[in-house]
Structure formats: structure tokens, C-alpha cells
mmCIF file with all atom_site columns, C-alpha atoms in Angstrom:
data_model
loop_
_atom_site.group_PDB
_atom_site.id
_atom_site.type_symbol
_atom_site.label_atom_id
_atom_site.label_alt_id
_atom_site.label_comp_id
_atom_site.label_asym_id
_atom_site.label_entity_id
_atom_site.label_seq_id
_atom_site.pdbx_PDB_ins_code
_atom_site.Cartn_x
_atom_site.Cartn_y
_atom_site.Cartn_z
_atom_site.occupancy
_atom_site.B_iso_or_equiv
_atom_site.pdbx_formal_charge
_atom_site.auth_seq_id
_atom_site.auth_comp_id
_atom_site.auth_asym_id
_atom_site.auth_atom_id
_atom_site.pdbx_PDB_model_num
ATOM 1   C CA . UNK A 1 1   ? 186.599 52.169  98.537  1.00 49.00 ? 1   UNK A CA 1
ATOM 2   C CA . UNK A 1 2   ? 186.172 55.022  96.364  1.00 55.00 ? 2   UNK A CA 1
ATOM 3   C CA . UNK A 1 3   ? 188.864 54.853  93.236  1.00 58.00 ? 3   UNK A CA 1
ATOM 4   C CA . UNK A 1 4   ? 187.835 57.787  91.143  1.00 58.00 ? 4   UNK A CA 1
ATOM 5   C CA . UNK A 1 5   ? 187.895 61.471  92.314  1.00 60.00 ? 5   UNK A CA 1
ATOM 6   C CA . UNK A 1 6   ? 185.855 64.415  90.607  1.00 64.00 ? 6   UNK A CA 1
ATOM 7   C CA . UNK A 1 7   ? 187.990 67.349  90.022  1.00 60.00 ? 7   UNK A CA 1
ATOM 8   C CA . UNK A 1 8   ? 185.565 69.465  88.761  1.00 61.00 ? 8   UNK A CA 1
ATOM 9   C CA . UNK A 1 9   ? 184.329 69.664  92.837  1.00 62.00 ? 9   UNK A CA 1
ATOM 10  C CA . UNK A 1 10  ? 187.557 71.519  93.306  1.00 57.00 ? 10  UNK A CA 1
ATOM 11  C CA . UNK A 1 11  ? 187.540 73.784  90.171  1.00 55.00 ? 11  UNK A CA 1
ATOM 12  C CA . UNK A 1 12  ? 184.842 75.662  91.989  1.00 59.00 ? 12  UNK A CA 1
ATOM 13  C CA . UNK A 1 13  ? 187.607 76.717  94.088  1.00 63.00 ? 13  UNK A CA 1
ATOM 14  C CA . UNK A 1 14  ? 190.454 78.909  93.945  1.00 71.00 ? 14  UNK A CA 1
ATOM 15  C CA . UNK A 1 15  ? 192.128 77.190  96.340  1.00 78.00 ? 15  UNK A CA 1
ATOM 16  C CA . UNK A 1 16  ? 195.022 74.946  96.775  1.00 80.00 ? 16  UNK A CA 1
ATOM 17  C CA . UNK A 1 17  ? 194.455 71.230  97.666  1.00 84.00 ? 17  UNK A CA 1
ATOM 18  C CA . UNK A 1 18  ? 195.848 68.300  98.802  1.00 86.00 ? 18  UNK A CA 1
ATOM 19  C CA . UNK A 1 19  ? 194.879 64.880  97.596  1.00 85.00 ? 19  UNK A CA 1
ATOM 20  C CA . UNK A 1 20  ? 195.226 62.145  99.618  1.00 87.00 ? 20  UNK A CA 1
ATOM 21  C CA . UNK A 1 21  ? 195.110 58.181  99.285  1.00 88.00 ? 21  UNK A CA 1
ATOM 22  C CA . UNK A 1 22  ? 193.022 55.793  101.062 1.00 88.00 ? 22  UNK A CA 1
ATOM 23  C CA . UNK A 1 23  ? 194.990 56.540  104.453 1.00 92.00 ? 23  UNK A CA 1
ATOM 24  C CA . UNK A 1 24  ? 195.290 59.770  104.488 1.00 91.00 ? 24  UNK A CA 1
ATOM 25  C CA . UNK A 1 25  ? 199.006 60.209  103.063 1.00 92.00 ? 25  UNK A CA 1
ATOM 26  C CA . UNK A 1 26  ? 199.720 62.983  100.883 1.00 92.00 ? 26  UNK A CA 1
ATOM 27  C CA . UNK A 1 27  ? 199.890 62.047  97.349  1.00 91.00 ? 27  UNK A CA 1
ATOM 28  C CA . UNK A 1 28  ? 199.975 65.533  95.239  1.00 90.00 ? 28  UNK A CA 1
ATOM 29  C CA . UNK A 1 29  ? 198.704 69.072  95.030  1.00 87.00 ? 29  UNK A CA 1
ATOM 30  C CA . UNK A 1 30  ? 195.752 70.831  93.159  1.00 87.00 ? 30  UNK A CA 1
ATOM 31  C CA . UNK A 1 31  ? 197.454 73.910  91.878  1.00 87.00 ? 31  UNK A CA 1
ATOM 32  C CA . UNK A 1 32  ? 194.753 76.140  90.074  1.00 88.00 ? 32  UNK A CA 1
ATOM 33  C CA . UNK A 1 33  ? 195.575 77.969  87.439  1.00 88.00 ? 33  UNK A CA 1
ATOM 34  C CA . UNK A 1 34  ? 194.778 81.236  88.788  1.00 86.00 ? 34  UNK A CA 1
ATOM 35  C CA . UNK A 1 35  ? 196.865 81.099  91.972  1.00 88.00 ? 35  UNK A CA 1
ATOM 36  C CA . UNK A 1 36  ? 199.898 80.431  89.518  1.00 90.00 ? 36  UNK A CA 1
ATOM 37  C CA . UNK A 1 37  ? 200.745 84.055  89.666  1.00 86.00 ? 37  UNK A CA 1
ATOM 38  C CA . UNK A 1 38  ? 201.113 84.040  93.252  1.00 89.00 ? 38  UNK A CA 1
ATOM 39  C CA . UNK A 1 39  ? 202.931 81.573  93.659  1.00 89.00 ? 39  UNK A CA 1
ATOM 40  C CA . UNK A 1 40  ? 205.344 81.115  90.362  1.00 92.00 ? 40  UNK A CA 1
ATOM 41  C CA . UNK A 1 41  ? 208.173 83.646  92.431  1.00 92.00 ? 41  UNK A CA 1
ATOM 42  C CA . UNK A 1 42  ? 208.473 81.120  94.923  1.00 94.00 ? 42  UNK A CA 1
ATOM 43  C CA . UNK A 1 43  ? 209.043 77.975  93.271  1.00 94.00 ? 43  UNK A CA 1
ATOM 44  C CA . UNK A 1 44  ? 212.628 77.966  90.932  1.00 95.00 ? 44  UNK A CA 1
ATOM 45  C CA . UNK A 1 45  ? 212.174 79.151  87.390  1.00 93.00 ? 45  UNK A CA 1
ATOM 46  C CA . UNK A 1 46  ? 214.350 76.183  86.320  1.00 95.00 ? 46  UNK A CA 1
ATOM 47  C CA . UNK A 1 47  ? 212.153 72.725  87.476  1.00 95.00 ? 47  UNK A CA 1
ATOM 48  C CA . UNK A 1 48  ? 209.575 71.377  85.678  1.00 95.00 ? 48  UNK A CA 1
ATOM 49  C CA . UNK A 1 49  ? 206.628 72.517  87.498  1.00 94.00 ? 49  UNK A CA 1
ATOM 50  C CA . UNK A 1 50  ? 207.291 76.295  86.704  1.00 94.00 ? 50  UNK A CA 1
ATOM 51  C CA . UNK A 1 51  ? 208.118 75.464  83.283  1.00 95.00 ? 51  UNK A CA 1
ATOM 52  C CA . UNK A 1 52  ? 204.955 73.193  82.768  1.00 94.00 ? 52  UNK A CA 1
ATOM 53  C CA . UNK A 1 53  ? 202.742 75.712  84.678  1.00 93.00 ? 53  UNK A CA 1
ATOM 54  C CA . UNK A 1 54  ? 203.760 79.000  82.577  1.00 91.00 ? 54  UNK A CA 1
ATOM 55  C CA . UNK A 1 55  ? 203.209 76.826  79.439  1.00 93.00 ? 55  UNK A CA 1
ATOM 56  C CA . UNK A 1 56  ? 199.626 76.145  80.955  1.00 93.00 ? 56  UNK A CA 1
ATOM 57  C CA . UNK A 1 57  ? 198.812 79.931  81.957  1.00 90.00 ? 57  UNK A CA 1
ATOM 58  C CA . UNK A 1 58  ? 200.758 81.564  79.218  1.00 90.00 ? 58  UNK A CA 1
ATOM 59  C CA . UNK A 1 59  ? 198.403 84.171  76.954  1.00 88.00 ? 59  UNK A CA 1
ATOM 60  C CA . UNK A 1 60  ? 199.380 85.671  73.887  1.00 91.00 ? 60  UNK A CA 1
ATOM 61  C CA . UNK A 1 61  ? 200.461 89.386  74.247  1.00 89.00 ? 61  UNK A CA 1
ATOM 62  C CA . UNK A 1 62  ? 197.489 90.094  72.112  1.00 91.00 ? 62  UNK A CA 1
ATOM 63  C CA . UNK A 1 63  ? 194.924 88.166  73.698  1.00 93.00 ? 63  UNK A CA 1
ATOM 64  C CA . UNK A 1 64  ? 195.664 90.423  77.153  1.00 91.00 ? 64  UNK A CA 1
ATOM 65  C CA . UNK A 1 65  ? 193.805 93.353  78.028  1.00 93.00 ? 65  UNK A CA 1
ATOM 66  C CA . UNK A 1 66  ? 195.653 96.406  78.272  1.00 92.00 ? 66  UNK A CA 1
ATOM 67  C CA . UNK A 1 67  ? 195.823 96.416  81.817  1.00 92.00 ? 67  UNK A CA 1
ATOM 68  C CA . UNK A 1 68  ? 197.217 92.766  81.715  1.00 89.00 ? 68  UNK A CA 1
ATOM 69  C CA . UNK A 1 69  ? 199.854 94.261  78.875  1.00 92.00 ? 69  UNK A CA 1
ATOM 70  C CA . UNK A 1 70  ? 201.287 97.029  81.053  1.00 89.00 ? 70  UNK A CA 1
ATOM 71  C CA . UNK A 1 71  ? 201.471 94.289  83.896  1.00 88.00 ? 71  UNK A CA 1
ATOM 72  C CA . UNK A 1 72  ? 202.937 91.873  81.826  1.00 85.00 ? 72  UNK A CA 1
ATOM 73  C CA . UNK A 1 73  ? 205.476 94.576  80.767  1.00 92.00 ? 73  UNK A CA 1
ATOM 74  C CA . UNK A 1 74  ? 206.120 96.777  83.776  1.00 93.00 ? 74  UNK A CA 1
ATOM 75  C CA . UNK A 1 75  ? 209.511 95.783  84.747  1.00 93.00 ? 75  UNK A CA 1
ATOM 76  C CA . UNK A 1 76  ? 210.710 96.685  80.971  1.00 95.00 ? 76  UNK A CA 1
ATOM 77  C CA . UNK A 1 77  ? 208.645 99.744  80.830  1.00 94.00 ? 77  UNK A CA 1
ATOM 78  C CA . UNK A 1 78  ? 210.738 101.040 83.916  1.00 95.00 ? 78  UNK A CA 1
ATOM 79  C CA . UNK A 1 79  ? 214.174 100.247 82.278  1.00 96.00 ? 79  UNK A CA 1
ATOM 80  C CA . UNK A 1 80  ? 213.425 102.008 78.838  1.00 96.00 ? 80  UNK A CA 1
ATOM 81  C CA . UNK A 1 81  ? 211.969 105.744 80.775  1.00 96.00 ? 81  UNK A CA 1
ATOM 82  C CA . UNK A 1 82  ? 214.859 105.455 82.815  1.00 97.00 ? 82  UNK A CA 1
ATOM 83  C CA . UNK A 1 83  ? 217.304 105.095 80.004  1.00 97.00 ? 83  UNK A CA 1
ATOM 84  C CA . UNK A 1 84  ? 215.588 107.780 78.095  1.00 96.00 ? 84  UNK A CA 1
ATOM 85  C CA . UNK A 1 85  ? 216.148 109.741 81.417  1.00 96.00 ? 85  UNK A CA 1
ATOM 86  C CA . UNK A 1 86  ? 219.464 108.945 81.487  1.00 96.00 ? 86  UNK A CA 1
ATOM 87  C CA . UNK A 1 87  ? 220.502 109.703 77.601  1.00 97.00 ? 87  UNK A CA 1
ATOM 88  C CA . UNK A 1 88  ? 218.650 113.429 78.200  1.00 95.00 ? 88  UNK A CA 1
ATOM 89  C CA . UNK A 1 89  ? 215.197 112.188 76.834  1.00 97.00 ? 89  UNK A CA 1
ATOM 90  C CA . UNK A 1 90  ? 212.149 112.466 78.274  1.00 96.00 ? 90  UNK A CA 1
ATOM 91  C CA . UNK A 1 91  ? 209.108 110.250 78.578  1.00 97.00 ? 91  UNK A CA 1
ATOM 92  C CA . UNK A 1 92  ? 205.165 110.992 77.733  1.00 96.00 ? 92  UNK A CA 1
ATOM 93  C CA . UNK A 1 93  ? 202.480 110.439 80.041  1.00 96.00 ? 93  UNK A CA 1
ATOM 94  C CA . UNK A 1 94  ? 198.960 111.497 80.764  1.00 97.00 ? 94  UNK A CA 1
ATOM 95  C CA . UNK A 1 95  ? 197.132 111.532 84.452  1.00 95.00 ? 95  UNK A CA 1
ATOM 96  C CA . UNK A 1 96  ? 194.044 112.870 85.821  1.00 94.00 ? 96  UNK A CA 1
ATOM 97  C CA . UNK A 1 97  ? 195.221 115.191 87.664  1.00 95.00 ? 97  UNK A CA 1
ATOM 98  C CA . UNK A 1 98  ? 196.942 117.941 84.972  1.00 96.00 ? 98  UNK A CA 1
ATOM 99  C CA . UNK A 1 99  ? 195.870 116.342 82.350  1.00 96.00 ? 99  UNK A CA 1
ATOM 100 C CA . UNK A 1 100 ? 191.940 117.390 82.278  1.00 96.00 ? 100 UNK A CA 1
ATOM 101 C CA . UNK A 1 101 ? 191.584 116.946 78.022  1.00 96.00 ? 101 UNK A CA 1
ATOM 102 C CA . UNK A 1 102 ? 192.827 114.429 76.129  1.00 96.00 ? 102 UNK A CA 1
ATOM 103 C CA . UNK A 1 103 ? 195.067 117.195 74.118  1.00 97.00 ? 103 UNK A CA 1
ATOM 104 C CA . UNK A 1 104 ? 197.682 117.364 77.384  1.00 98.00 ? 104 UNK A CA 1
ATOM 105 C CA . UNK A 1 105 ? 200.520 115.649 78.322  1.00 98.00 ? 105 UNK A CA 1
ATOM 106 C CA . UNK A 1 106 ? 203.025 115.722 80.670  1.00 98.00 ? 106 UNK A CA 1
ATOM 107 C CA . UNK A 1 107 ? 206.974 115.244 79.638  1.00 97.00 ? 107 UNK A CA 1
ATOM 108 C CA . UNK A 1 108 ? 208.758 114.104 82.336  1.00 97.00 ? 108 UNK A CA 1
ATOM 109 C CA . UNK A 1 109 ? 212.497 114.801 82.091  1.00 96.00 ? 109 UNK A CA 1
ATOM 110 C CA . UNK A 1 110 ? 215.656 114.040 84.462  1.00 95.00 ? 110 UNK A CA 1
ATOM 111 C CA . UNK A 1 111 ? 215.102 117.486 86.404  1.00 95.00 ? 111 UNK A CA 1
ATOM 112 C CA . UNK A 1 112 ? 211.857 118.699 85.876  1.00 96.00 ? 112 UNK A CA 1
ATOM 113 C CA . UNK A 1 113 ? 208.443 118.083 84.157  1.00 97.00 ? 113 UNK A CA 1
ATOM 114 C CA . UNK A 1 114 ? 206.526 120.137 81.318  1.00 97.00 ? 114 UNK A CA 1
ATOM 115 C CA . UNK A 1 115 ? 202.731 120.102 80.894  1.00 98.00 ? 115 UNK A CA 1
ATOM 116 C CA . UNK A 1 116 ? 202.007 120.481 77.369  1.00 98.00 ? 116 UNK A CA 1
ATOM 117 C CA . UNK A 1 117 ? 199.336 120.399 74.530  1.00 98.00 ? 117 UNK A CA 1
ATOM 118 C CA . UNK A 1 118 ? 199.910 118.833 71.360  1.00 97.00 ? 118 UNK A CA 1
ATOM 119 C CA . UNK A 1 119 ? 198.070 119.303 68.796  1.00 96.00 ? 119 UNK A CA 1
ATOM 120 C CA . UNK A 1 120 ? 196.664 115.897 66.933  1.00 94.00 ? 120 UNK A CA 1
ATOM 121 C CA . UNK A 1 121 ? 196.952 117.466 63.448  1.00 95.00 ? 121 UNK A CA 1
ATOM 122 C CA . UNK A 1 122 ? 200.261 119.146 63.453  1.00 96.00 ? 122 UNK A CA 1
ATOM 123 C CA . UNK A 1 123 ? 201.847 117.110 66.003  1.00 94.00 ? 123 UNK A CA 1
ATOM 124 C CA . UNK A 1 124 ? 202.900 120.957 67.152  1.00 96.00 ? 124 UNK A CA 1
ATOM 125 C CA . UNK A 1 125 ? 203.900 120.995 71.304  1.00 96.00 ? 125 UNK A CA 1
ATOM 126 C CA . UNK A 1 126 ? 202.915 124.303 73.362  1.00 97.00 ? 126 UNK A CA 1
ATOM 127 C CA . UNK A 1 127 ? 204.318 124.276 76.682  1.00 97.00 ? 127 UNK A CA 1
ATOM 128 C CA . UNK A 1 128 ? 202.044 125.111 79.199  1.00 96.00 ? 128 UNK A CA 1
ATOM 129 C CA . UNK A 1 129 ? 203.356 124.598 82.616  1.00 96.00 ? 129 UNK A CA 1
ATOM 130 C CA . UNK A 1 130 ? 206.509 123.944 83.873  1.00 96.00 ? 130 UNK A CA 1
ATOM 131 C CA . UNK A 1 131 ? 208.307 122.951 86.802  1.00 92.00 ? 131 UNK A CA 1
ATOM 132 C CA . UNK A 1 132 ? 204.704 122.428 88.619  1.00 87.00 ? 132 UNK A CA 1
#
């Protein structure tokens, strides 16, 4: 009877699995770490296996890639633009679309949206489109 199990056989997959005993009962789950993320919003935030598994897959703020920043901090993103919306603010972005130099931006208010060009050494804002 075989009493010792490789795991590294299963780290070559990014799969869930079930190990067994010697009759085929159930006995505990291979989670890998990168299917955390898909499945950390089903499990309860309060038992120990979310706890232990976002200690596991936790990275640094500054070890993430920007695209893994603005991920990690979408939801709060969202609340501050829409507070800035809301106190008569306005919020900064760029896209491909208007914004063909890297010298435009688009301010997005409550009721409409301004293309404009800043300029890097003044800081000084020329609106160029409106309402588009």
C-alpha cells in the first residue's frame, strides 16, 4: 500500500483535487493557489480557510503590476470618482480614442465631459472639446 503521495504531480495542474485514502473516501482538497481568486467569494470571509488562504496568496501592493493594482483597487477607485462627482469635482482620465497624444485628457464631470491639453511644464489646461 502506497503511504506517501507526491504533490508536486498535482502542482502541474491548476486544478482542484480530491485526495482520497486507501478506499476511496474523501479525505481533503488540493486548493491551488491560483484558483484562490475564483473561488475566495464563495467560501465565508470569516473561517479559517479564507483567512489562511489570503495570508498564503496575499502580495504586497508594491510587488503587483499595475494592472494587478487597479484590480486590487477597483471597487475603491469607483467610490472616490463618484464622490468627486457628487461634491462638483471631476475626475482625469486618458483613452485611446480622444486622447491620440499623451498631452490630452479627458475631465469627466457630473453632466458633461471636457477634452483638454495640459501642458507638462505649466500645468496650464486648454479646453478643447466639450460636450463630445
Amino acid at each position: 500500500m502506497k503511504k506517501s503521495l507526491n504533490l508536486n504531480e498535482f502542482a502541474e495542474h491548476d486544478t482542484l483535487s480530491i485526495f482520497v485514502n486507501s478506499e476511496q473516501e474523501p479525505m481533503g482538497v488540493l486548493i491551488p493557489l491560483k484558483q484562490w481568486s475564483k473561488i475566495a467569494p464563495s467560501v465565508d470571509k470569516n473561517c479559517e480557510l479564507h483567512r489562511l488562504m489570503e495570508q498564503l496568496t496575499f502580495k504586497p501592493i508594491f510587488e503587483r503590476s499595475l494592472k494587478e493594482q487597479g484590480k486590487w483597487l477597483h471597487h475603491e477607485i469607483e467610490q472616490v470618482e463618484t464622490a468627486n462627482l457628487q461634491q462638483g469635482l471631476y475626475n482625469i482620465y486618458q483613452d485611446d480614442k480622444y486622447c491620440t497624444s499623451k498631452d490630452l485628457f479627458i475631465h469627466q464631470y457630473a453632466d458633461h465631459r471636457e477634452l483638454v491639453k495640459v501642458d507638462a511644464d505649466t500645468g496650464h489646461t486648454q479646453t478643447i472639446k466639450r460636450n463630445f
